XYZ file of C-alpha atoms in Angstrom:
525
model
C 63.963 -11.359 2.661
C 60.751 -11.811 0.630
C 59.215 -13.816 3.454
C 59.904 -11.056 5.966
C 58.382 -8.421 3.645
C 55.294 -10.579 3.135
C 54.780 -10.963 6.886
C 55.228 -7.234 7.363
C 52.679 -6.472 4.638
C 50.160 -8.919 6.100
C 50.634 -7.337 9.525
C 49.979 -3.875 8.145
C 46.845 -5.127 6.314
C 45.593 -6.888 9.462
C 46.117 -3.782 11.592
C 44.315 -1.640 9.004
C 41.405 -4.072 8.822
C 41.127 -4.295 12.616
C 41.182 -0.545 12.936
C 38.538 -0.166 10.245
C 36.293 -2.736 11.984
C 36.743 -0.935 15.337
C 35.725 2.388 13.788
C 32.596 0.850 12.277
C 31.526 -0.740 15.560
C 32.188 2.508 17.437
C 30.009 4.473 15.022
C 27.200 1.927 15.293
C 27.446 1.846 19.108
C 27.366 5.652 19.287
C 24.357 5.746 16.933
C 22.509 3.216 19.103
C 23.296 5.321 22.182
C 21.914 8.475 20.529
C 18.739 6.561 19.662
C 18.424 5.506 23.336
C 19.042 1.825 22.476
C 21.479 1.398 25.352
C 21.525 -2.404 25.543
C 22.248 -2.605 21.794
C 25.047 -0.053 22.186
C 26.651 -2.165 24.975
C 26.398 -5.304 22.848
C 28.310 -3.615 20.029
C 30.951 -2.241 22.405
C 31.695 -5.725 23.805
C 32.707 -6.827 20.291
C 35.499 -4.245 20.136
C 39.036 -5.308 21.050
C 40.281 -1.739 21.369
C 43.639 -0.324 22.432
C 45.045 3.090 23.234
C 42.741 5.929 22.128
C 39.991 3.598 20.931
C 39.973 1.984 24.382
C 39.200 5.364 25.960
C 36.259 5.872 23.564
C 34.920 2.411 24.335
C 35.211 2.900 28.129
C 33.595 6.333 27.987
C 30.620 5.139 25.877
C 30.225 2.038 28.091
C 30.086 4.272 31.189
C 27.443 6.533 29.608
C 25.275 3.548 28.586
C 25.285 2.107 32.124
C 24.433 5.541 33.504
C 21.390 5.838 31.196
C 20.230 2.317 32.042
C 20.449 3.136 35.754
C 18.292 6.239 35.255
C 15.568 4.163 33.553
C 14.998 1.969 36.611
C 12.315 3.034 39.124
C 14.690 2.105 41.898
C 18.009 0.565 40.685
C 19.501 -2.519 42.267
C 22.434 -2.245 44.691
C 24.581 -4.188 42.155
C 23.832 -1.639 39.407
C 24.726 1.231 41.740
C 28.092 -0.287 42.751
C 28.898 -1.240 39.165
C 28.406 2.319 37.918
C 30.271 3.767 40.926
C 33.266 1.485 40.199
C 33.269 2.227 36.467
C 33.248 5.997 36.987
C 36.165 5.713 39.475
C 38.198 3.477 37.122
C 37.635 5.856 34.195
C 38.905 8.866 36.209
C 42.015 6.958 37.342
C 42.759 5.486 33.910
C 42.178 8.714 31.925
C 43.006 11.663 34.212
C 43.532 13.975 31.189
C 40.531 12.833 29.177
C 38.316 15.482 27.620
C 35.365 13.462 29.006
C 36.668 13.520 32.566
C 33.973 15.997 33.599
C 31.236 13.505 32.591
C 32.827 10.765 34.685
C 33.235 13.151 37.631
C 29.573 14.178 37.403
C 28.481 10.532 37.447
C 30.780 9.814 40.387
C 29.270 12.680 42.391
C 25.794 11.438 41.579
C 26.684 7.937 42.786
C 27.751 9.378 46.140
C 24.080 10.289 46.707
C 23.160 6.595 46.573
C 23.544 4.309 49.607
C 27.019 2.840 50.116
C 26.012 -0.204 52.194
C 23.404 -2.830 51.497
C 21.515 -2.164 54.762
C 21.295 1.524 53.896
C 20.182 0.569 50.404
C 17.392 -1.695 51.736
C 16.144 1.047 54.053
C 15.976 3.570 51.239
C 14.350 1.066 48.893
C 11.557 0.380 51.371
C 11.022 4.114 51.871
C 10.840 4.646 48.099
C 8.419 1.773 47.650
C 6.199 3.252 50.357
C 6.348 6.647 48.656
C 5.474 5.202 45.257
C 2.659 3.144 46.770
C 1.283 6.255 48.455
C 1.325 8.150 45.164
C -0.388 5.216 43.455
C -3.114 5.105 46.123
C -3.605 8.868 45.925
C -4.101 8.593 42.155
C -6.611 5.763 42.598
C -8.529 7.796 45.159
C -8.446 10.854 42.872
C -10.102 8.855 40.076
C -12.788 7.545 42.469
C -13.516 11.004 43.882
C -13.654 12.705 40.457
C -16.005 10.124 38.912
C -18.346 10.393 41.935
C -18.381 14.200 41.826
C -19.227 14.052 38.093
C -22.140 11.684 38.751
C -20.532 8.735 36.903
C -21.502 6.239 39.597
C -20.914 3.103 37.502
C -17.396 4.359 36.801
C -16.950 5.061 40.535
C -17.943 1.496 41.409
C -15.528 0.112 38.802
C -12.706 2.284 40.194
C -13.432 1.069 43.744
C -13.237 -2.557 42.600
C -10.005 -1.782 40.751
C -8.481 -0.211 43.890
C -9.411 -3.237 46.000
C -7.907 -5.619 43.441
C -4.622 -3.711 43.939
C -4.852 -4.137 47.695
C -5.971 -0.566 48.380
C -9.014 -0.553 50.639
C -8.555 2.494 52.830
C -11.304 4.278 54.730
C -11.476 6.828 51.932
C -12.275 4.044 49.455
C -14.825 2.618 51.915
C -16.363 6.086 52.214
C -17.117 6.260 48.490
C -18.272 2.644 48.524
C -20.695 3.689 51.276
C -21.971 6.646 49.182
C -22.499 4.448 46.117
C -24.401 1.847 48.138
C -26.594 4.581 49.591
C -27.248 6.025 46.102
C -28.216 2.606 44.701
C -30.460 1.993 47.712
C -32.265 5.301 47.186
C -32.906 4.597 43.509
C -33.904 0.950 43.874
C -37.506 0.227 42.862
C -37.811 -1.965 45.978
C -35.544 -1.983 49.016
C -34.852 -4.859 51.390
C -33.831 -4.663 55.010
C -30.612 -6.633 54.433
C -29.214 -3.780 52.323
C -30.192 -1.315 55.049
C -28.330 -3.332 57.678
C -25.233 -3.564 55.467
C -25.246 0.210 55.025
C -25.709 0.826 58.765
C -22.819 -1.503 59.651
C -20.562 0.169 57.084
C -21.409 3.633 58.414
C -20.675 2.530 62.004
C -17.322 1.042 60.946
C -16.325 4.298 59.290
C -17.419 6.473 62.231
C -15.947 4.589 65.177
C -12.548 3.653 63.713
C -9.893 5.883 65.268
C -7.501 5.334 62.316
C -9.936 6.909 59.900
C -8.408 9.628 57.731
C -11.768 11.053 56.674
C -12.457 14.764 56.982
C -15.038 16.267 59.331
C -17.332 17.014 56.365
C -17.142 13.392 55.220
C -17.823 12.131 58.752
C -20.816 14.463 58.983
C -22.146 13.184 55.645
C -21.936 9.605 56.951
C -23.780 10.567 60.127
C -26.537 12.371 58.194
C -27.179 9.261 56.110
C -26.976 6.946 59.131
C -29.454 9.012 61.147
C -32.105 8.658 58.420
C -31.782 4.878 58.096
C -34.456 2.753 59.815
C -33.263 1.166 63.057
C -35.613 -1.816 62.996
C -37.559 -4.000 60.586
C -40.856 -2.397 61.623
C -39.500 1.088 61.013
C -38.108 -0.051 57.657
C -41.513 -1.354 56.560
C -43.191 1.941 57.418
C -40.534 3.947 55.609
C -40.642 1.632 52.577
C -44.434 1.949 52.347
C -44.122 5.727 52.486
C -41.345 5.667 49.884
C -43.357 3.448 47.538
C -46.306 5.827 47.903
C -44.075 8.785 46.981
C -42.682 6.857 44.015
C -46.223 6.125 42.856
C -47.124 9.808 43.110
C -43.968 10.712 41.191
C -44.779 8.144 38.506
C -48.316 9.544 38.166
C -46.976 13.090 37.901
C -44.387 12.123 35.290
C -47.017 10.340 33.183
C -49.347 13.320 33.395
C -46.535 15.725 32.476
C -45.777 13.617 29.398
C -49.427 13.744 28.248
C -49.571 17.463 29.032
C -46.502 18.076 26.852
C -47.990 16.012 23.993
C -51.108 18.191 24.079
C -49.163 21.464 24.234
C -47.112 20.554 21.122
C -50.310 19.433 19.285
C -49.302 15.764 19.142
C -52.958 14.712 19.371
C -52.417 11.133 18.182
C -50.139 10.463 21.178
C -52.677 12.042 23.568
C -55.502 9.854 22.226
C -53.408 6.667 22.372
C -52.488 6.890 26.102
C -54.447 4.877 28.637
C -56.255 7.145 31.104
C -55.738 4.911 34.130
C -55.459 7.720 36.677
C -57.539 7.139 39.780
C -61.247 8.010 39.711
C -62.001 11.487 40.986
C -58.425 12.708 40.476
C -57.622 15.990 38.767
C -55.256 14.113 36.439
C -58.029 11.821 35.173
C -60.349 14.775 34.519
C -57.622 16.757 32.732
C -56.571 13.817 30.515
C -60.250 13.201 29.628
C -60.418 16.854 28.528
C -57.170 16.551 26.558
C -58.340 13.426 24.766
C -61.788 14.861 23.893
C -60.256 18.066 22.494
C -57.545 16.057 20.682
C -60.254 14.064 18.882
C -61.914 17.327 17.835
C -58.720 19.133 16.756
C -57.513 16.151 14.780
C -60.883 15.980 12.998
C -60.660 19.668 12.042
C -57.270 19.166 10.337
C -58.137 15.780 8.783
C -59.705 16.261 5.346
C -60.166 12.505 4.849
C -62.414 11.922 7.878
C -65.412 9.564 7.858
C -68.823 9.903 9.441
C -67.677 7.450 12.141
C -64.869 9.900 12.995
C -67.448 12.669 13.464
C -69.576 10.394 15.664
C -66.548 9.438 17.815
C -65.619 13.086 18.331
C -69.174 13.961 19.405
C -69.164 11.019 21.797
C -65.839 12.091 23.355
C -66.944 15.711 23.804
C -70.360 14.803 25.244
C -68.737 12.181 27.485
C -66.602 14.881 29.107
C -69.650 17.143 29.674
C -71.634 14.284 31.178
C -68.937 13.584 33.754
C -67.137 16.874 34.439
C -69.307 19.775 33.221
C -69.494 21.377 36.677
C -65.842 20.912 37.730
C -63.861 23.243 35.469
C -65.562 26.210 33.780
C -62.776 26.906 31.297
C -62.601 23.299 30.100
C -66.398 23.064 29.892
C -66.613 26.178 27.713
C -63.962 24.778 25.347
C -65.888 21.510 25.014
C -69.212 23.293 24.389
C -67.638 25.538 21.743
C -66.191 22.489 19.990
C -69.586 20.726 20.069
C -71.348 23.796 18.638
C -68.781 23.969 15.824
C -69.318 20.274 15.153
C -73.112 20.642 14.891
C -72.856 23.734 12.661
C -70.134 22.629 10.210
C -70.437 18.847 9.999
C -73.303 16.551 8.813
C -75.551 15.164 11.517
C -76.562 11.956 9.724
C -74.916 9.377 7.474
C -77.245 10.445 4.646
C -76.195 14.087 4.976
C -72.550 13.044 5.122
C -72.898 11.038 1.881
C -74.546 14.026 0.196
C -71.636 16.211 1.343
C -69.153 13.743 -0.139
C -70.962 13.791 -3.492
C -70.977 17.570 -3.486
C -67.242 17.684 -2.725
C -66.584 15.134 -5.462
C -68.445 17.262 -8.009
C -66.542 20.337 -6.888
C -63.252 18.475 -7.242
C -64.150 17.262 -10.709
C -65.153 20.783 -11.729
C -61.808 22.075 -10.496
C -60.024 19.352 -12.478
C -62.030 20.148 -15.614
C -61.284 23.827 -15.203
C -57.603 23.076 -14.769
C -57.631 20.853 -17.846
C -59.191 23.637 -19.896
C -56.467 26.026 -18.876
C -53.565 24.057 -20.346
C -53.546 21.800 -23.390
C -51.218 19.894 -25.700
C -52.757 18.770 -28.996
C -51.926 17.023 -32.240
C -54.058 16.723 -35.399
C -54.684 17.477 -39.079
C -54.529 20.780 -41.004
C -55.694 21.093 -44.642
C -54.785 23.594 -47.418
C -55.610 23.613 -51.113
C -51.966 23.656 -52.282
C -50.713 21.254 -49.571
C -53.691 19.229 -48.428
C -51.887 16.800 -46.143
C -50.809 18.461 -42.930
C -49.717 17.526 -39.398
C -50.206 20.099 -36.642
C -48.812 20.195 -33.092
C -49.794 22.838 -30.554
C -49.414 23.530 -26.827
C -50.842 26.463 -24.908
C -53.104 27.720 -22.190
C -50.993 30.453 -20.653
C -50.364 33.881 -22.143
C -47.967 32.521 -24.789
C -47.763 29.012 -26.235
C -46.315 27.321 -29.314
C -47.492 25.666 -32.562
C -45.857 23.857 -35.498
C -47.367 22.691 -38.819
C -45.983 20.523 -41.601
C -48.020 20.308 -44.859
C -47.235 18.388 -48.044
C -48.795 18.218 -51.531
C -47.669 14.647 -52.188
C -47.637 15.026 -56.021
C -44.800 13.517 -58.069
C -43.263 15.255 -61.066
C -44.779 12.707 -63.462
C -48.230 13.304 -61.965
C -47.852 17.043 -62.456
C -46.815 16.589 -66.109
C -49.635 14.105 -66.773
C -52.209 16.429 -65.211
C -50.989 19.271 -67.430
C -51.071 17.059 -70.520
C -54.658 15.983 -69.787
C -56.129 19.311 -68.715
C -53.779 21.973 -69.973
C -53.606 23.401 -66.453
C -50.954 23.286 -63.719
C -51.844 21.267 -60.616
C -51.145 23.016 -57.257
C -48.415 21.366 -55.173
C -46.153 22.610 -52.374
C -44.370 21.490 -49.175
C -44.251 23.799 -46.172
C -43.128 23.811 -42.506
C -44.315 26.585 -40.178
C -43.870 27.313 -36.496
C -44.387 30.166 -34.079
C -46.097 31.354 -30.888
C -49.772 31.389 -29.999
C -51.279 34.149 -27.878
C -54.185 33.652 -25.505
C -57.106 35.983 -26.276
C -59.648 34.252 -24.047
C -59.678 30.870 -22.340
C -61.148 29.338 -25.544
C -59.590 31.468 -28.322
C -55.882 31.718 -29.319
C -54.191 33.761 -32.066
C -51.355 32.097 -34.026
C -48.653 33.880 -35.957
C -45.504 32.344 -37.380
C -43.228 31.698 -40.278
C -41.151 29.043 -41.918
C -39.846 27.699 -45.166
C -41.611 26.141 -48.158
C -40.995 24.759 -51.609
C -43.484 24.623 -54.533
C -43.310 22.562 -57.713
C -44.136 24.186 -61.069
C -43.863 23.510 -64.846
C -41.365 25.423 -66.928
C -40.631 25.741 -70.640
C -37.536 27.210 -72.346
C -38.119 27.424 -76.108
C -34.672 28.818 -76.706
C -33.001 25.879 -75.040
C -35.790 23.571 -76.176
C -36.326 22.431 -72.535
C -39.437 21.883 -70.414
C -40.321 20.021 -67.237
C -40.956 20.438 -63.521
C -38.849 22.579 -61.226
C -38.938 23.442 -57.497
C -38.570 26.904 -55.980
C -37.995 27.649 -52.285
C -39.612 30.550 -50.440
C -40.078 32.180 -47.021
C -43.543 31.414 -45.704
C -45.733 33.405 -43.345
C -48.772 32.287 -41.372
C -51.607 33.701 -39.296
C -54.574 31.951 -37.775
C -56.706 31.080 -34.764
C -57.261 28.083 -32.489
C -60.780 27.647 -31.136
C -61.084 25.305 -28.132
C -64.391 23.532 -28.695
C -64.114 21.540 -25.449
C -61.668 19.566 -23.364
C -60.762 17.307 -26.298
C -61.308 19.008 -29.691
C -59.776 22.190 -31.102
C -60.706 23.795 -34.436
C -58.015 25.477 -36.535
C -58.299 28.219 -39.170
C -55.455 30.055 -40.850
C -53.831 31.640 -43.900
C -50.434 30.755 -45.413
C -48.489 33.305 -47.473
C -45.839 32.461 -50.113
C -42.793 34.764 -50.318
C -43.981 36.722 -47.299
C -40.726 38.690 -47.208
C -41.248 40.028 -50.756
C -44.902 40.756 -50.143
C -44.074 42.782 -47.038
C -41.301 44.689 -48.863
C -43.741 45.493 -51.681
C -46.395 46.509 -49.086
C -48.894 44.365 -50.921
C -50.190 40.981 -49.761
C -51.193 38.453 -52.413
C -54.064 36.036 -51.961
C -53.016 33.471 -49.317
C -53.684 29.772 -49.118
C -56.414 29.271 -46.533
C -56.190 26.324 -44.171
C -58.538 24.537 -41.801
C -57.878 21.796 -39.326
C -58.862 19.843 -36.280
C -56.647 18.732 -33.377
C -57.181 16.529 -30.344
C -55.821 17.195 -26.862
C -53.451 14.553 -25.613
C -52.855 16.330 -22.317
């Protein structure tokens, strides 16, 4: 009994496992189908050993995969057609009540539109291949025509070669090949008669072939080109000589236009640098000679660093034009004469006069520099006062308002102050002070200084009550007023007055005797 129960349990487990595996494969196959991986979906379906309802799902999904694969082919094989036709018929017979019967019926109806015999299939296949080939050729021709109409002739030639490599060499392709050859022939620097003959033969082949599909306009274009081609070697030589002459004239005109444009935009260096190799007696040679002479003059006028040789060269160019062309163009002649007159009036006539002019300009430049240096200054130096004899002064100015700063120091120690008092019975002056403020320009050589700062003076004290004496320091607000006299480009003389406790003196409306200062500073800039 236990053995039978064990077998039954194993059977149930096996059935459950098989069913679970089938469901997994079905889900994966359906997912592959939805992602348009039809071959992968079929591979998964072939692994399923399905029965009953699962079998219907497998058959339906297999049918749909084959249908999609058939649609992907440009023109499906006869085997693929019959296989799908058979599968749709089997599905309808096997599952007449299936909810997917409509899909199978739709596929079956579609398969009825395909050939049912192999001979019919071959006929249709050939017709479809011809249709596709025609579309392909039309697309190739469209690319050739569009590139030619847009003037992309190298692209046209590449497209023609591409069409021929695919076996497409219709009269339409030959027509554009003919146009490209004619274009290249026209723009060749030198033509040869062999190319002419090739073009004539190609035009005749296009015109006389009865199978040609070219339009009347295209045929007329071929004829127009053909009629202008030389018919013999002698005629070709005459035409080539005439063409070379026209090319030479065009080249001359283009070169002259370039020089003319340089002159109009005032690019005088380019005008002077060109070689005037136009033929003698030509209008172009005369005009370029005028341009070059005037370019020399106009460049001299704007060049402040010219030499006497530059002046001589300009005179030579202007006089050279008058010598050769003075009676050929009144307007040009007047311009040249005006330039020469300006040259004689404004520029030195000899090397000696030119050197004198240079010296004069140098003196003027130096005077300007000196004047500029006197306008602005930055100085540093010494400032003396009786109570603080050692001072350092910094000052900058020259415009309406500048700046100054002074630091002065008495440099006496407490012991020195006490000793001096013991020896003389008098206090020795000693203070430390820092001042800063603006300076105001009165004239170019005189500046008024006013400022303030902080100071500290040392003094003796005695307290009989506390039986104390010694040296003490007291801080104060300092005031300052003075002048700066610029004695030259280097030296400045300083004079001023320093006030102790300026805030108290102002509040009391009474100024005590100041400490007078003097100094000297030197310009460092």
